[in-house]
Amino acid sequence: MTEPVLSIRGLTVPLPRGADRANAIEGLSLDVAPGEIVCVVGESGSGKSVTASAVMGLLPPILTPSAGEILLQGENVLKVGAARLRRLRGSRMAMVFQEPMTALNPVLKVGAQIDEMLKAHSERLNAEARRARVLDLLADVHLPDPPSLARAYPHQLSGGQRQRVMIAMALANDPALIIADEPTTALDVTTQAQILKLLKELQARRDAGILFITHDFGVVSEIADRVVVMQKGRLVEEGSVDAVLTRPQHPYTQMLIAAVPKAEPPPPRPRQPPAAPILAVRDLTKTYGGRGLFGGGRAVTALDGVSFALQPGETLGIVGESGSGKSTLARCIARFVDPSAGHIRVGGDDIAHCTPRALRPYRRRIQMIFQDPYRSLNPRRTVGQAIIEGPMNYGLSREAALARAARLIDLVGLDAGALGRYPHEFSGGQRQRIAIARALAMEPDVLIADEAVSALDVSVQRQVLELLEDLRERLNLSILFITHDLRVAARLCDRLIVMLNGQIVEEGPTGSLFANPRHAYTQALFAAAPKMRAAETAEATG
Amino acid sequence: MGRFILGRLAATLPVMGVVAVIVFLLLRLAPGDPAAILAGDAASPEQIAEIRARLGLDQPILAQFLSWIGRLAQGDLGSSIISNQPVAKLILDRIEPTLALATTTILFAVLVAVPLGVLAAWWHGTWVDRMVMAISVLGFSVPVFVLGYLLIFGFAMQLRVLPVQGYVSITEGLWPFLSRLILPTLTLSVIYIALIARTTRSSVLEVLGEDYIRTARAKGIGETQVLWRHALRNAAVPVISVIGLGIALLISGVVVTESVFNLPGLGRLTVDSVLARDYPVIQGVILLFSALYVLVNLAIDLTYLLFDPRIRY
């Protein structure tokens, strides 16, 4: 066997006192061979990102490895001095980060940021040679028109383009090891598929080892040669991608794989007899900008003549990538933003253009659950206060509101003691349960869930989806479920709407839409979504 | 861009119009009668009435306002009711010391405060940081006149290295000019040093926590480069905002300092005119200040363009 480019031996990184466990990483050992892609998989808090930072020597001072070694081509990066470590970073090992939106310096041109990498490590190259190399690199990652792109600033590029720039930067000095920390998590599925393809192609050409950090088993099955599963700082399973995905040994791995939503819709729920729609949207249009102080300005059409109806008790999924207008649609219906034109009928009344005062009775009837449970609850108010505030605004007595809150908190699977505690005492999944209870306390006609499970780990995601399934049966909820994730949509939604550029391009019952997508964009979305090899294999055998 | 500048310049007109109305009304509503002050203690009511009529102050307020605005539109700021000199000439005579003091103060403050703030952020949590913060608290707390008199006592009276007060134009030599500005500049700049150093520190600290700083470190770039190339330019916009605010506040700041150091500038002119109820002079000076304020703000907005490519007008 060839010598590994990276060899982590018995690495332990203690957490500061008072943390929920003693060590961020405990006794971790793993190898990355040249030309190999090793995926480190785990949920949030598993220590996978700490591992990546430790290899790069980028851990914050409060996290200092206490034992073990990290050998980069035989050289222990934990022992070398600061100057040597700086030499290694960017030349022998390079990193691609999760957030392409924030990982590039906004005030420096893209070309200059790649050039900096060459300047720091390839002293032999003169300015002209460096410039040629920058253009080569931009072409290598398939960016269009390298000369003009090198002169662009990061904000002028899309997320996928920025991530390509990050990859070009990482490749600049032909590193032996590339660490990719959730490099596609912030991207749309179609962009993700392109970036994964690019990474595979480059790695095959350059023979670099890649340590690929991800939480997504779909991504793992697309790209990994070997898989390392981490739980609470420990390695719990390791093996070839086929072995781990098809025959997971450790219960945690089995649970993680089982929790991944299948891109297979369950059999449709019995349809209720058609009734008057509870929410009907007609020709809804929203245009941003275009009315500056001196006229002119750019107008952006976020929603372009959208029409649909939501039946009582139905779960309607709205699927699309970033910029498709799905969130604007949610905000227009909830009237957080004012639509430019069109109608929104709730019951029999059109609320698209009514005044804030006239809107008040309808606020109660449409409630929303937001994406980020860490930011959607006021940190200074207890859970109980958060839940009873809405109903009390609409005239319910404090006692009645508290009684309702107690009933709801039980319904979403938390104990009554939760009402007196503050949001920071809860995990992400628990907070999302609280957010659901808060929305339900208003006894809404329509519940809008805007990427409500996207920020959650798969195992937690599954629990919250189960909760929503359970609640809609019990309470006959009408749900507008907005998501970028086809797998999640497949599981929960009766009917789907696919959005692109502010318009609805396809609409239909989930089952038939999955079986037979007609629009080219829907087909592209399905093609790009990471597939689980394990699921396919299981079906083939079972 | 050119359209933006033109638009902003055009927008100064309504702003100054509003300022003109408010200043005019406030002065008329404030107690005190310029005619009575002009006539002196021994004047009879008839004499005062006669002076009032001569100054046009017996006219209805609307008539007075219209005649003032009418002349203003032709570029005539009117004449002082005390000295009878044109307001424009009074302002021109007094503008040089004020401009000189304002310039040296802002330059000195920026040159001292920005490095202090950057050092404090870089050595965040160490004694360097704590010292800069202590200096900053002190700078905010010391009243201008106390500091001014302490400096005069120390440097001018005890050490005798600098003149006590007064102003000499730069046309009469650089050292005489500068030597008389050193103490007023020190006095006036202390609060701006405190303000700008604090803003710089928090701005740089915030930027140092950004993802692209981590990226820069992952590239294997030296720490000095990380600070110079990646952090400072990104931290500049809030600092420039506060410097602009400082320039605007300076306009009121010069009043006390000019009095302490006996500089014959616009601040002193304002105070003297207010005490004498010299309406045309007060109106003229305040209109000038408001125009300067608007222009400084425009200059600041344009400066952002140099630092942040994302800003477009």
PDB file of C-alpha atoms in Angstrom, chain A residues 128-221:
ATOM      1  CA  GLU A 128       3.254  36.953 -15.576  1.00  0.00           C
ATOM      2  CA  ALA A 129       3.588  33.241 -14.875  1.00  0.00           C
ATOM      3  CA  ARG A 130       1.266  33.606 -11.910  1.00  0.00           C
ATOM      4  CA  ARG A 131      -1.327  35.341 -14.049  1.00  0.00           C
ATOM      5  CA  ALA A 132      -1.212  32.570 -16.618  1.00  0.00           C
ATOM      6  CA  ARG A 133      -1.566  30.008 -13.843  1.00  0.00           C
ATOM      7  CA  VAL A 134      -4.604  31.818 -12.377  1.00  0.00           C
ATOM      8  CA  LEU A 135      -6.321  31.719 -15.769  1.00  0.00           C
ATOM      9  CA  ASP A 136      -5.433  28.016 -16.149  1.00  0.00           C
ATOM     10  CA  LEU A 137      -6.919  27.261 -12.773  1.00  0.00           C
ATOM     11  CA  LEU A 138     -10.141  29.132 -13.535  1.00  0.00           C
ATOM     12  CA  ALA A 139     -10.401  27.180 -16.771  1.00  0.00           C
ATOM     13  CA  ASP A 140      -9.681  23.921 -14.907  1.00  0.00           C
ATOM     14  CA  VAL A 141     -12.743  24.401 -12.716  1.00  0.00           C
ATOM     15  CA  HIS A 142     -14.806  25.127 -15.849  1.00  0.00           C
ATOM     16  CA  LEU A 143     -15.528  28.766 -15.189  1.00  0.00           C
ATOM     17  CA  PRO A 144     -16.516  30.690 -18.299  1.00  0.00           C
ATOM     18  CA  ASP A 145     -14.262  33.421 -19.695  1.00  0.00           C
ATOM     19  CA  PRO A 146     -11.372  33.218 -17.171  1.00  0.00           C
ATOM     20  CA  PRO A 147      -9.813  36.620 -18.047  1.00  0.00           C
ATOM     21  CA  SER A 148     -12.933  38.595 -17.213  1.00  0.00           C
ATOM     22  CA  LEU A 149     -13.819  36.331 -14.304  1.00  0.00           C
ATOM     23  CA  ALA A 150     -10.425  36.973 -12.718  1.00  0.00           C
ATOM     24  CA  ARG A 151     -11.313  40.655 -12.648  1.00  0.00           C
ATOM     25  CA  ALA A 152     -14.706  40.075 -11.000  1.00  0.00           C
ATOM     26  CA  TYR A 153     -15.495  40.541  -7.332  1.00  0.00           C
ATOM     27  CA  PRO A 154     -17.042  37.627  -5.421  1.00  0.00           C
ATOM     28  CA  HIS A 155     -20.467  39.290  -5.118  1.00  0.00           C
ATOM     29  CA  GLN A 156     -20.753  39.306  -8.899  1.00  0.00           C
ATOM     30  CA  LEU A 157     -20.653  35.495  -8.995  1.00  0.00           C
ATOM     31  CA  SER A 158     -23.272  32.878  -8.145  1.00  0.00           C
ATOM     32  CA  GLY A 159     -22.827  30.491  -5.224  1.00  0.00           C
ATOM     33  CA  GLY A 160     -21.725  27.665  -7.490  1.00  0.00           C
ATOM     34  CA  GLN A 161     -19.208  29.895  -9.282  1.00  0.00           C
ATOM     35  CA  ARG A 162     -17.773  31.068  -5.980  1.00  0.00           C
ATOM     36  CA  GLN A 163     -17.354  27.497  -4.847  1.00  0.00           C
ATOM     37  CA  ARG A 164     -15.513  26.792  -8.096  1.00  0.00           C
ATOM     38  CA  VAL A 165     -13.247  29.741  -7.334  1.00  0.00           C
ATOM     39  CA  MET A 166     -12.610  28.287  -3.868  1.00  0.00           C
ATOM     40  CA  ILE A 167     -11.707  24.964  -5.463  1.00  0.00           C
ATOM     41  CA  ALA A 168      -9.411  26.675  -8.001  1.00  0.00           C
ATOM     42  CA  MET A 169      -7.734  28.425  -5.076  1.00  0.00           C
ATOM     43  CA  ALA A 170      -7.284  25.148  -3.201  1.00  0.00           C
ATOM     44  CA  LEU A 171      -5.734  23.535  -6.294  1.00  0.00           C
ATOM     45  CA  ALA A 172      -3.343  26.424  -6.977  1.00  0.00           C
ATOM     46  CA  ASN A 173      -0.218  24.780  -5.578  1.00  0.00           C
ATOM     47  CA  ASP A 174      -1.157  21.180  -6.377  1.00  0.00           C
ATOM     48  CA  PRO A 175      -1.707  20.101  -2.780  1.00  0.00           C
ATOM     49  CA  ALA A 176      -1.364  16.481  -1.770  1.00  0.00           C
ATOM     50  CA  LEU A 177      -4.419  16.753   0.466  1.00  0.00           C
ATOM     51  CA  ILE A 178      -7.652  18.701  -0.014  1.00  0.00           C
ATOM     52  CA  ILE A 179     -10.020  19.072   2.884  1.00  0.00           C
ATOM     53  CA  ALA A 180     -13.580  19.844   1.830  1.00  0.00           C
ATOM     54  CA  ASP A 181     -15.812  20.808   4.744  1.00  0.00           C
ATOM     55  CA  GLU A 182     -19.440  20.430   3.629  1.00  0.00           C
ATOM     56  CA  PRO A 183     -18.532  22.086   0.311  1.00  0.00           C
ATOM     57  CA  THR A 184     -21.943  21.556  -1.286  1.00  0.00           C
ATOM     58  CA  THR A 185     -24.291  21.945   1.681  1.00  0.00           C
ATOM     59  CA  ALA A 186     -25.064  25.576   0.928  1.00  0.00           C
ATOM     60  CA  LEU A 187     -25.675  24.936  -2.760  1.00  0.00           C
ATOM     61  CA  ASP A 188     -28.751  23.963  -4.772  1.00  0.00           C
ATOM     62  CA  VAL A 189     -28.996  20.312  -5.829  1.00  0.00           C
ATOM     63  CA  THR A 190     -28.232  20.973  -9.473  1.00  0.00           C
ATOM     64  CA  THR A 191     -25.181  23.056  -8.498  1.00  0.00           C
ATOM     65  CA  GLN A 192     -24.194  20.452  -5.931  1.00  0.00           C
ATOM     66  CA  ALA A 193     -24.207  17.758  -8.589  1.00  0.00           C
ATOM     67  CA  GLN A 194     -21.909  19.868 -10.795  1.00  0.00           C
ATOM     68  CA  ILE A 195     -19.472  20.603  -7.961  1.00  0.00           C
ATOM     69  CA  LEU A 196     -19.308  16.948  -6.935  1.00  0.00           C
ATOM     70  CA  LYS A 197     -18.606  15.976 -10.530  1.00  0.00           C
ATOM     71  CA  LEU A 198     -15.879  18.621 -10.721  1.00  0.00           C
ATOM     72  CA  LEU A 199     -14.218  17.415  -7.514  1.00  0.00           C
ATOM     73  CA  LYS A 200     -14.197  13.822  -8.739  1.00  0.00           C
ATOM     74  CA  GLU A 201     -12.784  14.825 -12.097  1.00  0.00           C
ATOM     75  CA  LEU A 202     -10.011  16.986 -10.611  1.00  0.00           C
ATOM     76  CA  GLN A 203      -9.109  14.388  -8.053  1.00  0.00           C
ATOM     77  CA  ALA A 204      -8.804  11.704 -10.698  1.00  0.00           C
ATOM     78  CA  ARG A 205      -6.546  13.971 -12.739  1.00  0.00           C
ATOM     79  CA  ARG A 206      -4.302  15.167  -9.935  1.00  0.00           C
ATOM     80  CA  ASP A 207      -4.139  12.179  -7.626  1.00  0.00           C
ATOM     81  CA  ALA A 208      -4.729  14.299  -4.526  1.00  0.00           C
ATOM     82  CA  GLY A 209      -6.298  12.762  -1.434  1.00  0.00           C
ATOM     83  CA  ILE A 210      -9.575  14.341  -0.389  1.00  0.00           C
ATOM     84  CA  LEU A 211     -10.974  14.404   3.122  1.00  0.00           C
ATOM     85  CA  PHE A 212     -14.609  15.184   2.490  1.00  0.00           C
ATOM     86  CA  ILE A 213     -16.769  16.233   5.440  1.00  0.00           C
ATOM     87  CA  THR A 214     -20.526  15.863   5.012  1.00  0.00           C
ATOM     88  CA  HIS A 215     -23.727  15.077   6.856  1.00  0.00           C
ATOM     89  CA  ASP A 216     -25.502  13.843   3.725  1.00  0.00           C
ATOM     90  CA  PHE A 217     -25.457  10.153   2.868  1.00  0.00           C
ATOM     91  CA  GLY A 218     -26.696  10.980  -0.589  1.00  0.00           C
ATOM     92  CA  VAL A 219     -23.497  12.953  -1.193  1.00  0.00           C
ATOM     93  CA  VAL A 220     -21.448  10.147   0.343  1.00  0.00           C
ATOM     94  CA  SER A 221     -22.820   7.614  -2.073  1.00  0.00           C
TER      95      SER A 221
END
